[in-house]
CSV table of C-alpha atoms and ligand atoms in Angstrom, one decimal:
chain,number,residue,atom,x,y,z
A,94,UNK,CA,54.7,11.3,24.6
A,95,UNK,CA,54.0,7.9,26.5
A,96,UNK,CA,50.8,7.3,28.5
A,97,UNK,CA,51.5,5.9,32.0
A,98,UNK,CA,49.4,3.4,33.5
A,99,UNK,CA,50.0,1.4,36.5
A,100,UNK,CA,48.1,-0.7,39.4
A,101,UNK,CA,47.9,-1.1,42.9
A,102,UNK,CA,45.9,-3.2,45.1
A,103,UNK,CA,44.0,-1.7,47.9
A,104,UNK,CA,45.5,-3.3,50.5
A,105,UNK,CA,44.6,-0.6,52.9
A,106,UNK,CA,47.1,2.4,54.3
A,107,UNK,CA,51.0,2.3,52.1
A,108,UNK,CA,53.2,1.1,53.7
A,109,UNK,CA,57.3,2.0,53.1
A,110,UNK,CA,57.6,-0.9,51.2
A,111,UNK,CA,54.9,-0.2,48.3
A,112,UNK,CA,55.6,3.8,48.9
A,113,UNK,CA,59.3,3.2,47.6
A,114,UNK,CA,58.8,0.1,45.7
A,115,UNK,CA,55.7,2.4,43.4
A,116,UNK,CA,54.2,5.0,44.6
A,117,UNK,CA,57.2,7.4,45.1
A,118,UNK,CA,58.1,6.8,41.5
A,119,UNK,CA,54.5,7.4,40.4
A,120,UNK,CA,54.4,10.6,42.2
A,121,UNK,CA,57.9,11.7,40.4
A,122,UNK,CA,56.3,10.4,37.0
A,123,UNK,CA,53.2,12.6,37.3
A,124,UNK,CA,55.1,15.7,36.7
A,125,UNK,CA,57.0,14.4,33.5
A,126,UNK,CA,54.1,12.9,32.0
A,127,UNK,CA,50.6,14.4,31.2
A,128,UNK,CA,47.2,12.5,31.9
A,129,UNK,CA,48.9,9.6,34.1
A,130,UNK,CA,46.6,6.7,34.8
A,131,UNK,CA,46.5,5.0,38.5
A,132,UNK,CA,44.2,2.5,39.4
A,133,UNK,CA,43.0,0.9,42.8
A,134,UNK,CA,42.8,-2.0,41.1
A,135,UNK,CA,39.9,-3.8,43.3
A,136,UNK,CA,38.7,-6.5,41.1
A,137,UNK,CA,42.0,-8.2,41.4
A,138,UNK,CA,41.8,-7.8,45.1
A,139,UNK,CA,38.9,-10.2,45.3
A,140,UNK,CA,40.5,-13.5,44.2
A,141,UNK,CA,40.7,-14.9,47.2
A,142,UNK,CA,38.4,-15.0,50.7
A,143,UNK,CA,37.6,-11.6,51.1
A,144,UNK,CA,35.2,-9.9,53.4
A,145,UNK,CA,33.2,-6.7,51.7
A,146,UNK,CA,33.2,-4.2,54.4
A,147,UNK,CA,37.3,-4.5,54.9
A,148,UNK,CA,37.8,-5.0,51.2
A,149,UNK,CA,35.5,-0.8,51.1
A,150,UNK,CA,37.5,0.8,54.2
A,151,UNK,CA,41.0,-0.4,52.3
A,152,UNK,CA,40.4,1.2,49.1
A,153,UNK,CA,39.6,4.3,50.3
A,154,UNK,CA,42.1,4.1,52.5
A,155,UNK,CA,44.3,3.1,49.6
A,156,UNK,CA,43.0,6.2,47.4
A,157,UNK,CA,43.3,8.7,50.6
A,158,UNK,CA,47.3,7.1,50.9
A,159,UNK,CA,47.9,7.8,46.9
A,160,UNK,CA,46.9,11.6,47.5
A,161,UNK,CA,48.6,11.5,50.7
A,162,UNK,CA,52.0,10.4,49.1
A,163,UNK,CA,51.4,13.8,46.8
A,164,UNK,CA,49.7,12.0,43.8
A,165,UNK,CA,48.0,15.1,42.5
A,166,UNK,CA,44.4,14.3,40.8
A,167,UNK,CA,45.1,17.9,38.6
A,168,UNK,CA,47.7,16.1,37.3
A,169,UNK,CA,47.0,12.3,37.4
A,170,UNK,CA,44.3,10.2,37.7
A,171,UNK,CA,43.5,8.4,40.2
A,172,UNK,CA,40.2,5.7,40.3
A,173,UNK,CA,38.6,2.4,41.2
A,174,UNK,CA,38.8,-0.6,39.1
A,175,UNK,CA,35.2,-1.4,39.4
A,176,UNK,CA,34.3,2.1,38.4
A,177,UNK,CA,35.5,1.3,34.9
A,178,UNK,CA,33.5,-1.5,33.6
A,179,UNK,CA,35.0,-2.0,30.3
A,180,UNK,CA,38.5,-3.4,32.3
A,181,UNK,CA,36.5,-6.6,32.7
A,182,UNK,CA,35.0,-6.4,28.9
A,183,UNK,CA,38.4,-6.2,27.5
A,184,UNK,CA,40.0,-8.9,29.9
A,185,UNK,CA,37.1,-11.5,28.6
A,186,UNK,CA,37.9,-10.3,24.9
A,187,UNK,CA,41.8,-11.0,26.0
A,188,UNK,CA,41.1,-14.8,27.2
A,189,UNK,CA,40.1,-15.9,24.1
A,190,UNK,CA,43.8,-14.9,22.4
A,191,UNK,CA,45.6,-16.2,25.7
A,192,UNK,CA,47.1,-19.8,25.3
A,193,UNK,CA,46.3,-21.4,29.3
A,194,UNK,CA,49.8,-22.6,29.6
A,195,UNK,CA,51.3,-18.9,29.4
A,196,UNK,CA,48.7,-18.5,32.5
A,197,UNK,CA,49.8,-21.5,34.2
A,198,UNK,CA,53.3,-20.8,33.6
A,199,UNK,CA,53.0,-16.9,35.6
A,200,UNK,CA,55.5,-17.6,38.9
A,201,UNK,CA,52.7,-15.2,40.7
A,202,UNK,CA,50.3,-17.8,39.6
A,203,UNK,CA,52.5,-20.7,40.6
A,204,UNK,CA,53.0,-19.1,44.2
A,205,UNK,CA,49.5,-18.6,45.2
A,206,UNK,CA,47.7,-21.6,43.4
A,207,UNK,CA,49.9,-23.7,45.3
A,208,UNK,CA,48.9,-22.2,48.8
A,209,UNK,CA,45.2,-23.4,48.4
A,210,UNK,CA,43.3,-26.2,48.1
A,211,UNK,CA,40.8,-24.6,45.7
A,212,UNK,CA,41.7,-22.4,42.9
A,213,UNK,CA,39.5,-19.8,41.5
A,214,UNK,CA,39.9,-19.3,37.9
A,215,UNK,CA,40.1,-15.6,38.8
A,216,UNK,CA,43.9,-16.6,40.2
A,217,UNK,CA,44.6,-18.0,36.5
A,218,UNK,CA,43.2,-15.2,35.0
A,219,UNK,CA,44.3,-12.1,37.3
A,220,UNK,CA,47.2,-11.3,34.7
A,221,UNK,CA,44.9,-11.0,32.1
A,222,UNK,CA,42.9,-8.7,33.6
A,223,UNK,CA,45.9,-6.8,34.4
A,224,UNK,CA,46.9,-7.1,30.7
A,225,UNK,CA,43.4,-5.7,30.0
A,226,UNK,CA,44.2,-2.6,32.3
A,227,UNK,CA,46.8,-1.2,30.8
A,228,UNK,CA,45.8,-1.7,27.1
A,229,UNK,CA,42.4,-0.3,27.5
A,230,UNK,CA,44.1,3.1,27.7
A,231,UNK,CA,46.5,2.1,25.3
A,232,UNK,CA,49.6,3.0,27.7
A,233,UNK,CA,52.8,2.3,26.6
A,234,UNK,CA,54.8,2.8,29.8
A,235,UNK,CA,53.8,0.8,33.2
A,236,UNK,CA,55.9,1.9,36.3
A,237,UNK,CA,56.0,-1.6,38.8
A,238,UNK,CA,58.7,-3.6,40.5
A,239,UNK,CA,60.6,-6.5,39.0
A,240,UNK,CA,57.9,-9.1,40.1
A,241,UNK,CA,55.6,-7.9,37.3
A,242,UNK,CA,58.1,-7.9,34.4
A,243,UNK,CA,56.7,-11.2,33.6
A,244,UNK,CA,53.0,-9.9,33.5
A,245,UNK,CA,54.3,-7.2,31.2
A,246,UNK,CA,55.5,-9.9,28.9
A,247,UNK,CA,52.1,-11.2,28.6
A,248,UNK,CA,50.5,-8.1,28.1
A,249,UNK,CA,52.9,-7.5,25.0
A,250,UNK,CA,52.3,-10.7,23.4
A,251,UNK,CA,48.1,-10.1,23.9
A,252,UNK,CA,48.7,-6.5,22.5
A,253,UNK,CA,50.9,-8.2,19.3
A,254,UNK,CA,48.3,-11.3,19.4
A,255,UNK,CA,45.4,-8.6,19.3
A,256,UNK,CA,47.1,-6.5,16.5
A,257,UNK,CA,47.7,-9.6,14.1
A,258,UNK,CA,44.3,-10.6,14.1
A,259,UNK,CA,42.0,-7.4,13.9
A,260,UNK,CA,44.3,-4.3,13.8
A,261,UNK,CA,47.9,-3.5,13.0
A,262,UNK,CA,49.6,-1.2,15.5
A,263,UNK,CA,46.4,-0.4,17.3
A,264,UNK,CA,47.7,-1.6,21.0
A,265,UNK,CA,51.1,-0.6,21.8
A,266,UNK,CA,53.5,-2.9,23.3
A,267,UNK,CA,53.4,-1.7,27.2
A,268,UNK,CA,57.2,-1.3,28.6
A,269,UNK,CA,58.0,-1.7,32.3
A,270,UNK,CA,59.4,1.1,33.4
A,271,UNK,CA,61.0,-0.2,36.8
A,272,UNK,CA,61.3,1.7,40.0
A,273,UNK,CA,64.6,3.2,40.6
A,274,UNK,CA,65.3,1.6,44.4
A,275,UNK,CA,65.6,-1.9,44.8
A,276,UNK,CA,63.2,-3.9,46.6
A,277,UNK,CA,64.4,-3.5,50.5
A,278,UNK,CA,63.4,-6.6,52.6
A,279,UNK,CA,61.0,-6.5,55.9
A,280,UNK,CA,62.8,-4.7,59.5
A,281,UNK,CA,62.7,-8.6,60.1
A,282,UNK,CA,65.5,-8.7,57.8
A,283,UNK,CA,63.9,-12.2,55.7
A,284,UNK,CA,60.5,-11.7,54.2
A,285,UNK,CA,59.4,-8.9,51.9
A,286,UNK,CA,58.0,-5.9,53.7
A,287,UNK,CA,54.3,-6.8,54.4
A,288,UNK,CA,52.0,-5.3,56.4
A,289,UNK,CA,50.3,-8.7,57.7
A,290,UNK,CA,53.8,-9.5,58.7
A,291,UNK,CA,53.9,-6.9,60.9
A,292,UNK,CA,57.6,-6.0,59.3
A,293,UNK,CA,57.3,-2.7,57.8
A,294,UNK,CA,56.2,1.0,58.9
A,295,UNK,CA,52.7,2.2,57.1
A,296,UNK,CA,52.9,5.6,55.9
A,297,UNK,CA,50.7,7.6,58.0
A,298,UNK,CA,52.0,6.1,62.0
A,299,UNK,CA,53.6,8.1,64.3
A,300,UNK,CA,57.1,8.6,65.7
A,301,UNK,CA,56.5,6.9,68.3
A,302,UNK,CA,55.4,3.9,66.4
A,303,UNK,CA,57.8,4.1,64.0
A,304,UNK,CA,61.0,4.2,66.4
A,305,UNK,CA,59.0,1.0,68.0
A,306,UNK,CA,59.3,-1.0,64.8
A,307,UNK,CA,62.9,0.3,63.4
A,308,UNK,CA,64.7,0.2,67.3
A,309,UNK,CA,64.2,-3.3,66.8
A,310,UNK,CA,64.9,-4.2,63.1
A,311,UNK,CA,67.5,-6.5,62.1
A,312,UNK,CA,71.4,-5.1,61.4
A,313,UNK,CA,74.0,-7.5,60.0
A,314,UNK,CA,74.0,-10.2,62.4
A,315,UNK,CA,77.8,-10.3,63.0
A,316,UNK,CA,77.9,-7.0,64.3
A,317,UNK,CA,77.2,-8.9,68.3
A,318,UNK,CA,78.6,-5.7,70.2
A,319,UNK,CA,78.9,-1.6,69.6
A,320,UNK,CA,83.0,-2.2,69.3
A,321,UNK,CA,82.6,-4.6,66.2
A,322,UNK,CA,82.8,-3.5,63.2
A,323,UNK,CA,79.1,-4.1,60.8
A,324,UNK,CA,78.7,-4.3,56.9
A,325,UNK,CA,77.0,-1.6,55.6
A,326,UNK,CA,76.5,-4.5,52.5
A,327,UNK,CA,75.1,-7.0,54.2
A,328,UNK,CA,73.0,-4.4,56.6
A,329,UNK,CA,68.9,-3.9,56.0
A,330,UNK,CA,69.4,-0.8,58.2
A,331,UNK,CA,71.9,0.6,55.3
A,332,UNK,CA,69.2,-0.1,52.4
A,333,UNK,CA,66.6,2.1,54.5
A,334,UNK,CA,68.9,5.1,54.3
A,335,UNK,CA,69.9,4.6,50.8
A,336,UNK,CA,65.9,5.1,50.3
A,337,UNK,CA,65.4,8.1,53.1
A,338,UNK,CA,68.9,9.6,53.5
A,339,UNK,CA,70.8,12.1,51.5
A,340,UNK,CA,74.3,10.9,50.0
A,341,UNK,CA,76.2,12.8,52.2
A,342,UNK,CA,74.8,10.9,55.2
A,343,UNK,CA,74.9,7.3,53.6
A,344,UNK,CA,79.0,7.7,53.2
A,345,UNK,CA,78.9,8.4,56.6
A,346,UNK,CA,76.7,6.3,58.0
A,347,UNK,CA,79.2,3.7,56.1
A,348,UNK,CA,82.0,5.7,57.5
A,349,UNK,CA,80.3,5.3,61.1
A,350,UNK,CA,79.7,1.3,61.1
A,351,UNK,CA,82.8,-0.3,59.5
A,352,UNK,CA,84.6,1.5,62.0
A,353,UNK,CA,82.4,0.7,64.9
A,354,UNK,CA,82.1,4.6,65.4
A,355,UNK,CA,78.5,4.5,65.8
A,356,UNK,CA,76.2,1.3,67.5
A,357,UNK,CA,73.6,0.3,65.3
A,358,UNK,CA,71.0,2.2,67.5
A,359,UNK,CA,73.2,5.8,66.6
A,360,UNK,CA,72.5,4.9,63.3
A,361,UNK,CA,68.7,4.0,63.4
A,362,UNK,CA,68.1,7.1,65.4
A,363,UNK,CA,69.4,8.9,62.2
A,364,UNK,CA,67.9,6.7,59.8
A,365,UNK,CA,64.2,7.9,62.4
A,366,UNK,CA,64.8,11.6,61.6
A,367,UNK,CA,64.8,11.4,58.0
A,368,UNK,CA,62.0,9.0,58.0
A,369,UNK,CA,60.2,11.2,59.9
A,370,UNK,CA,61.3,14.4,57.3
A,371,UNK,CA,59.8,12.9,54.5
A,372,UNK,CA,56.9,10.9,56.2
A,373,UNK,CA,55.9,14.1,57.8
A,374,UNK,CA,54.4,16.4,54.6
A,375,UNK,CA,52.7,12.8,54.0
A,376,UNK,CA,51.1,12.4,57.4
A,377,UNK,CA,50.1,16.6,57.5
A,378,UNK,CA,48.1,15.7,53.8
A,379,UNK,CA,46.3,12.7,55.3
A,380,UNK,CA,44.9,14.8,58.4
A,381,UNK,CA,43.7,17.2,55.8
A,382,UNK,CA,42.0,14.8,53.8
A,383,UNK,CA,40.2,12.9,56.7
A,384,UNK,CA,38.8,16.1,58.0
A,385,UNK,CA,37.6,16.8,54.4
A,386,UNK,CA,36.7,13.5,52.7
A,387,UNK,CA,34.9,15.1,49.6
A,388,UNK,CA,38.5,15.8,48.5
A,389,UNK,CA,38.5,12.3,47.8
A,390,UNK,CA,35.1,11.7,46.4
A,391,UNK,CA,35.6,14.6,43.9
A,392,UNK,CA,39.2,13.0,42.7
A,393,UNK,CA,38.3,9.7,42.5
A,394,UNK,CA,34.8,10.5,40.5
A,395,UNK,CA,36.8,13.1,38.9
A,396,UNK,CA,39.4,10.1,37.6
A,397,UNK,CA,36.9,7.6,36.4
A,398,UNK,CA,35.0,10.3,34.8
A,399,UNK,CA,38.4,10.8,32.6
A,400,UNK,CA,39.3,6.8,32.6
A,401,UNK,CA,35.8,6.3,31.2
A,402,UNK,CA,35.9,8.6,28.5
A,403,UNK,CA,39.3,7.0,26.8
A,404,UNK,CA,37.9,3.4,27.9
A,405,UNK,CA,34.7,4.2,26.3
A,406,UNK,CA,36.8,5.1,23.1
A,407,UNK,CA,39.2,1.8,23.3
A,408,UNK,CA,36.1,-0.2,23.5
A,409,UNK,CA,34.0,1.2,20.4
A,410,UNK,CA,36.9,0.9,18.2
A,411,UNK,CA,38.1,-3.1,19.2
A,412,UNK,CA,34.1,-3.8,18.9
A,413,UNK,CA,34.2,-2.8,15.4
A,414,UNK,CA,37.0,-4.1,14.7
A,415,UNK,CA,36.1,-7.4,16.0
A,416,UNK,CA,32.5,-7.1,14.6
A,417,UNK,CA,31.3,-6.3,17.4
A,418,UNK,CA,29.5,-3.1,16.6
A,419,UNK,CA,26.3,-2.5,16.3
A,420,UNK,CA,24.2,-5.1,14.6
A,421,UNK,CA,22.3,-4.1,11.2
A,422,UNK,CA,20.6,-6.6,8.2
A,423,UNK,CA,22.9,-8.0,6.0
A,424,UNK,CA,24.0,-5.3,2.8
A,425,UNK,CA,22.7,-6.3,-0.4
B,183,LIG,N1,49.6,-7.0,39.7
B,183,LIG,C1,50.0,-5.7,40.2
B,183,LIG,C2,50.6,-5.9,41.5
B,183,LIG,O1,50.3,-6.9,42.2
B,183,LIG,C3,48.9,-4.8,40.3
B,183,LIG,C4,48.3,-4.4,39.0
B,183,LIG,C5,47.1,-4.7,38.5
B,183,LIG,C6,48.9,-3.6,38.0
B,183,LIG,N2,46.9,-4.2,37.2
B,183,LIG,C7,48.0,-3.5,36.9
B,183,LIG,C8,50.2,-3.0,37.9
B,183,LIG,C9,48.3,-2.9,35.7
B,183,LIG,C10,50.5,-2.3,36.7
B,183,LIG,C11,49.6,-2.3,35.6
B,183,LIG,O2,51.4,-5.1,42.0
């Protein structure tokens, strides 16, 4: 059976947008696959400015989010980055078989090098640490969103770069395994859901907050008055209930627009109640957790305890193999 890895930066409380574009999937994927790996991946998180104590309070509220969302740690494991040191062992080992201009050719490298005036080498390198993630526990399957297809690529030709050199079939080609639902854009209807932006609904708000975000997200724009008729297609509104509505009330909601049957406020104050449905078992784990934060502790020591022990292994065998092992005189 494949081992599942995949990544997330601790960017503080999910939001709807990384819940359906990962998380949801991971939580599915848990059940059909044994010994799942997911990691707050915090030493990617520090590439840029960064300030200690709000880099601390968003991974745990990262990890809290995961086990809110119904990632089960009897079932997966979840754990820090940092609490694995042999992620940044192997990601050294890996940029010595990584040419630069497959690091300078990354789009995710292209976007954010060009938005500062200084860049780290860290923002060169980030892929290769993330190659380095997934192939310390030798997982063939990564569950992530089309924007790290391209990172996967990488991480195949370091695994077949790796195997050439010092051992044949060791590393297994990681596949992406992409996330059912497509990427749905921001309530502002332009950028990608972001919670800087201000655009998107974290997991764990209210109803109250929630209604104040979605009452004012954008529809199609040539629907001007309740009698015209909208375009489900074109609609943002219509993508949110393909992702929280059953099937039966997506052909009606499309039934209900391009007939003008229903203003678009009808149809967010629909869209609200399921949000609420499924947001709601999420919300109820979360209270439970902050009133018993060892929960938390226990799962995440628990998960690097078990992420060790297989990075430990990894590690002993690509130092011998590289002649790395322990030192001892010369044989005879
Ligand atoms: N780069 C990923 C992202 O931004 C996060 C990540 C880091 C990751 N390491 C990973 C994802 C390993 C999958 C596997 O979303």
């Amino acid at each position: 059976m494949s081992r599942i890895f995949s990544g997330i930066q601790p960017s503080g409380e999910l939001h709807i947008g990384n819940y359906l574009g990962a998380v949801k999937n991971w939580v599915q994927l848990q059940h059909t696959h044994d010994g799942a790996l997911f990691c707050v991946v915090d030493y990617h998180a520090i590439t840029g400015n960064y300030d200690p104590a709000v880099l601390r309070a968003r991974r745990w509220e990262m990890a809290k989010s995961l086990f809110a969302a119904g990632i089960d740690p009897t079932r997966a494991h979840v754990f820090l980055q940092s609490d694995v040191p042999e992620h940044t062992e192997l990601s050294w080992i890996f940029t010595t078989l990584t040419p630069l201009g497959d690091l300078e050719r990354q789009t995710q490298f292209k976007d954010k090098s060009s938005k500062v005036e200084s860049i780290p080498a860290g923002l060169l390198m980030y892929p290769v640490l993330q190659s380095a993630d997934i192939l310390l526990y030798r997982a063939d399957a990564v569950p992530v969103g089309e924007d790290q297809i391209q990172h996967l690529e990488l991480a195949r030709d370091t695994a077949r770069k790796w195997n050439a050199r010092f051992g044949e079939g060791y590393f297994p080609e990681p596949k992406p395994l992409l996330t059912p639902t497509r990427r749905i854009l921001g309530l502002d209807g332009q950028s990608k859901m972001s919670k800087s932006l201000g655009n998107t609904v974290g997991l764990l708000e209210t109803d109250d907050e929630i209604w104040a975000k979605l009452r004012p997200a954008v529809t199609d724009p040539q629907r001007v008055r309740k009698t015209d008729a909208g375009r489900p297609d074109v609609c943002n509104v219509y993508q949110l209930h393909k992702a929280f509505s059953d099937t039966e009330t997506q052909a009606n909601v499309v039934q209900q627009c391009t007939t003008a049957g229903w203003g678009c406020m009808d149809c967010k104050k629909v869209l609200l109640g399921n949000i609420v449905e499924e947001l709601t078992p999420i919300r109820h784990r979360a209270a439970m957790l902050d009133a018993e934060p060892a929960r938390i502790l226990d799962a995440l020591a628990d998960g690097g305890r078990a992420a060790r022990a297989i990075a430990q292994e990894t590690m002993r065998e690509v130092r011998e193999r590289m002649g790395l092992d322990a030192v001892h005189p010369p044989r005879a």
